[in-house]
Amino acid sequence: MKKLLLPLIFLICVDCLMGQSVHSINNLVEVKGTARDFPLFKKGIVANILVDPGDDKTVLLVAGLFSDDVNRVTGFRPTFRNSLNEVSKNIVIAGSIQKNRFIKELIASHKIDVTEVNNKWESCLIQVVDKPFKGIDKALVIAGSDRRGTAYGLLEISKQMGVSPWYYFADVPVKRHRELMIKPGMYIMNSPSVKYRGIFINDEIWGIRPWSEKTLAQKDSTGLGPTTYRKIFELLLRLKANYLWPAMQQDTRPFNSFIENKIVADSFAIVMGSSHIEPMLRNNMRGAEWDSAYPGEPFNYVTNREHIYKYWEERVKENGKYENIYTLGKRGQDDEPGKEVTVPVLEQVISDQRNILRKWVNNDVTKVPQILIPYTEVLNLYNKGLKVPDDVTICWPDDNFGNIRQLPDKKEQQRSGGSGIYYHFQWLNGATTAYPWLYTTSLGLTWSEMKKAYDYNARKLWIVNVGDIKPYEIGIEFFMQMAWNVSDFSKSDPRGFLIDWATRDFGAKYAPRIADIMEEHYNLAYARRPEHMVMFAKGVKSWEWFSIQNYNDEAQRRVDEYGKLMKEVDEVYESLPVDKKDAFYEMVLYDVKCTALQNIKDIYAQKSHTYGEQKRSCADTYALLAKQADRQIHEVIDHYNKELLTVGSKWNYMASLPGPWGAQWHQWDMPPLSDFSGSGPATLNLATEGGNAKELPGFSEYNRDKRFIDLYNSGTGKIKWQSTVSDNWIILSSKAGNFDHEKRIWVTINWDKVPKGRNIKGFIKITGPGNEFAVDVSVFNPQSPIRSKVNGHIESNGYVSIEAEHYTKKIDKNGARWSVINGLGRNGKSVTVLPSTVPCNANTADILEKSPVLEYKIYFFSTDSVTSTFYCTPSFPINSNYGSRIGVAFDDDPPKIITNQKGNRDVIANLMTMTAKDLIKVEGQHTLKIWMVDPGIVIDKLVINTGGVKDSYLGPPESYFKNGKTIR
């Protein structure tokens, strides 16, 4: 009977265990629970933490962090136990499956089932177990498949308790609770989507390095030492990252010159690597490790192979026992091409490096993680036929601006080493094309490029250049969350991420407004980054980008948008509780206000300079406004460094305008200013939108345009002016008055009074001291089509401008579809074909049969040749099997294939254009069709010029359209 009974009991136990449903890992913690929940903290009693002293040191270290977090949240610190003697009735058991004896006992007694996580990469079981051991009521078990799996499980609970990953690095306040309960059940933390996920601390000259040297860790002297890296490694674990390229800029003390640094990295289970100019964990910047080891010798593998080989070997011998990813290949020093590096030389270099790894790390070198980063000239060598061992991961770079240069083709996707991505949130190059100051990379761009990379099987490694870490907090977390679980990012939803992030760190009450702020910040900055408002090249300085005379003063519209954004960010800051203000300042306000103020500074300088040339007495006023914006930038920086409300000068030296580095410092130049404030007696002068003082640009019934007239004083004293209009349908925002320097009058049309006709004429007369002006007004108000019955977009003022997402119809084909990308483009939306893995269709028959198509209904009045310009993001062809092409046609014409021409790609403006010419033969309704030829093209806007497009940076504002219920 006993022989039958024991197997039966075993089966019943296993069946009960297997019958437990697996719950979402995102919903573990409750602040008020039931008797079934695990009481981590209740009625002043906190559960003990049971660990095995023989477990991995990372597990013990992170268990300590978890204990700190419980104390932060409750005010009570859990006691550590390493045996079952004298433990609390409810205990936390944390450890790795392989090394924790208590977890092994629970597995053996079938109290937990680790089948779903055992031998997996960075996975974890979290489970509440009743009666785990004699005398214990409940246990919260965190059983990791490895040391990082355990760490991530513990820190996931910390995050859900109310400890943000940014509690230290952005001063997000910890949420205090009187009770902490863990829901019963089984929770599985699955392995990450991307195996290695990390950051590159780079160009740290003006931020994290001086902060580390002068504020946090003065005893560590120059560079970033173990005190600083402990904070960084903890942050990485809390973000579920596992990989780091350490700081390596010129004059930064190399990572490995601190003996403790690699030991601290290993204690946090952080995998160490190095950038594309630092093969084999060696910092080769001038004055760093190479110059110290072999002063005066050339870093040339052809002429100095013996010493370079020895140099690399010494580092691997020192660090080989730790967890590293070894960068292979060779470039020059200081991020320069290696002049001697050809395909044969590079193949020899890689062969020699692998011999070193074989000797000092693992005789089976295919088991040693290695990457090749085909950055700039190395990508050219790779495409010329460089042979890379199959087990080496190819880490494909972007163009330094967030556009991935090349992704693996089908053959490359099958390589055992797989593929990775090296991405940028900032870049330093010693020229004004750099952008090392603020975080302005749109989340939509990051999503688009990294999702495309993942779909092309670049899943082994993702690393992003984050400069000083701050102020890139939002981007870093977005990047890491996507790398951890890309299935949560199957659709483009930056707003959803921002809402969740802001809810966690600031509260649901503030989250929608904060998400609004950040969305607008990214949209405005996508058009032009603040670092690129002043450019300097070949001795010439440029600063005039946005038009001050066309499209309602495009430049002033940008200033006004930034003004609204600053007002909103200030209002939210003032409304936040004191303990949340610093976190908001660091992660939101600093980025947003500095970006806004840099734009205001340069645009008002542009106005001062231009208006001075026009002898407007307001020129010096705009000069003062530009100087005021510049002062305010420094005030914002000073507050960040020294005057935060709760942490004071904790971040002193972190915030700054990046200093001299080549010609880059010209970014902070003040453009030429005029001090002209008037000369002679008060004299009225006039300028109009469009630049023709005798007439305003046309008014269209469909766009319901408004136009401006600028009255200005070229002398000193007060101007008294008055106006008359020829017809009562001409409406002026102001009819008469007084001013000292300038007065802008807005002209609109009363559409209920203006007669019907295609060229209705009127005029405005304005008189004042010394002058009288007559300004003609022309109105386009045809009998048909009736505005309310328009279907699609309609031509006005010599153009049709269309935001690409405002199509009339789309037709999906062969599993491919045109889709809207949220958060990407100058107005926050754009369109692309998904999935990006579909094949290209390059001949007319295939395009018509297989390609998805967008249709835009457009009413044309013009009958002549038209030029269509397609504003696209500056993406690259996916790989050599693809191009950057679309097919376009009007009505029933066959598609013609167009592509970008040389010189039409501008990463500074985030713009790539393609053009097509067509003939509109008859007035009326037409349909513009856009077919996919190559996936990977992202279209932001379409402008069809029928003869009236004016010079501007952003192109004409969108034309009136009506698609179903959508009217604009």
PDB file of N, CA and C in Angstrom, residues 82 229 273 277 294 313 325 378 392 415 454 547 714 716 817 866 871:
ATOM      1  N   ASN A  82      21.055  33.550   7.504  1.00  0.00           N
ATOM      2  CA  ASN A  82      21.644  32.566   6.601  1.00  0.00           C
ATOM      3  C   ASN A  82      21.383  31.133   7.049  1.00  0.00           C
ATOM      4  N   TYR A 229      31.447  54.603 -10.123  1.00  0.00           N
ATOM      5  CA  TYR A 229      30.947  53.437 -10.857  1.00  0.00           C
ATOM      6  C   TYR A 229      29.997  52.588 -10.023  1.00  0.00           C
ATOM      7  N   GLY A 273      32.838  46.202 -21.497  1.00  0.00           N
ATOM      8  CA  GLY A 273      33.266  46.225 -22.884  1.00  0.00           C
ATOM      9  C   GLY A 273      34.033  47.502 -23.152  1.00  0.00           C
ATOM     10  N   ILE A 277      37.005  52.406 -30.684  1.00  0.00           N
ATOM     11  CA  ILE A 277      38.425  52.803 -30.775  1.00  0.00           C
ATOM     12  C   ILE A 277      39.251  52.195 -29.641  1.00  0.00           C
ATOM     13  N   TYR A 294      53.829  52.784 -24.195  1.00  0.00           N
ATOM     14  CA  TYR A 294      54.849  52.871 -25.243  1.00  0.00           C
ATOM     15  C   TYR A 294      54.962  54.313 -25.734  1.00  0.00           C
ATOM     16  N   GLU A 313      47.515  41.941 -25.087  1.00  0.00           N
ATOM     17  CA  GLU A 313      47.609  40.696 -24.322  1.00  0.00           C
ATOM     18  C   GLU A 313      47.677  40.972 -22.821  1.00  0.00           C
ATOM     19  N   ILE A 325      32.916  41.592 -22.803  1.00  0.00           N
ATOM     20  CA  ILE A 325      32.717  41.433 -24.240  1.00  0.00           C
ATOM     21  C   ILE A 325      33.877  42.159 -24.897  1.00  0.00           C
ATOM     22  N   VAL A 378      35.536  51.513 -41.003  1.00  0.00           N
ATOM     23  CA  VAL A 378      35.532  50.054 -40.851  1.00  0.00           C
ATOM     24  C   VAL A 378      34.325  49.449 -41.563  1.00  0.00           C
ATOM     25  N   VAL A 392      31.607  35.948 -34.073  1.00  0.00           N
ATOM     26  CA  VAL A 392      31.775  37.329 -33.630  1.00  0.00           C
ATOM     27  C   VAL A 392      30.501  38.116 -33.930  1.00  0.00           C
ATOM     28  N   ARG A 415      24.324  34.253 -38.905  1.00  0.00           N
ATOM     29  CA  ARG A 415      25.613  34.093 -38.236  1.00  0.00           C
ATOM     30  C   ARG A 415      25.402  33.699 -36.776  1.00  0.00           C
ATOM     31  N   TYR A 454      15.651  45.087 -34.431  1.00  0.00           N
ATOM     32  CA  TYR A 454      15.241  43.815 -33.817  1.00  0.00           C
ATOM     33  C   TYR A 454      14.609  42.891 -34.856  1.00  0.00           C
ATOM     34  N   SER A 547      12.221  81.239 -41.260  1.00  0.00           N
ATOM     35  CA  SER A 547      11.841  82.465 -41.965  1.00  0.00           C
ATOM     36  C   SER A 547      11.125  83.426 -41.024  1.00  0.00           C
ATOM     37  N   SER A 714      11.363 104.076 -37.420  1.00  0.00           N
ATOM     38  CA  SER A 714      12.791 104.119 -37.754  1.00  0.00           C
ATOM     39  C   SER A 714      13.492 105.270 -37.028  1.00  0.00           C
ATOM     40  N   THR A 716      13.007 108.055 -33.341  1.00  0.00           N
ATOM     41  CA  THR A 716      12.771 107.987 -31.902  1.00  0.00           C
ATOM     42  C   THR A 716      11.518 108.775 -31.586  1.00  0.00           C
ATOM     43  N   ARG A 817       1.826  46.955 -44.790  1.00  0.00           N
ATOM     44  CA  ARG A 817       0.843  48.023 -44.577  1.00  0.00           C
ATOM     45  C   ARG A 817       1.557  49.334 -44.253  1.00  0.00           C
ATOM     46  N   VAL A 866       3.517  70.454 -61.914  1.00  0.00           N
ATOM     47  CA  VAL A 866       3.642  70.615 -60.466  1.00  0.00           C
ATOM     48  C   VAL A 866       4.833  69.792 -59.989  1.00  0.00           C
ATOM     49  N   TYR A 871       8.950  65.013 -47.845  1.00  0.00           N
ATOM     50  CA  TYR A 871       9.835  65.242 -46.707  1.00  0.00           C
ATOM     51  C   TYR A 871       9.915  63.930 -45.918  1.00  0.00           C
TER      52      TYR A 871
END
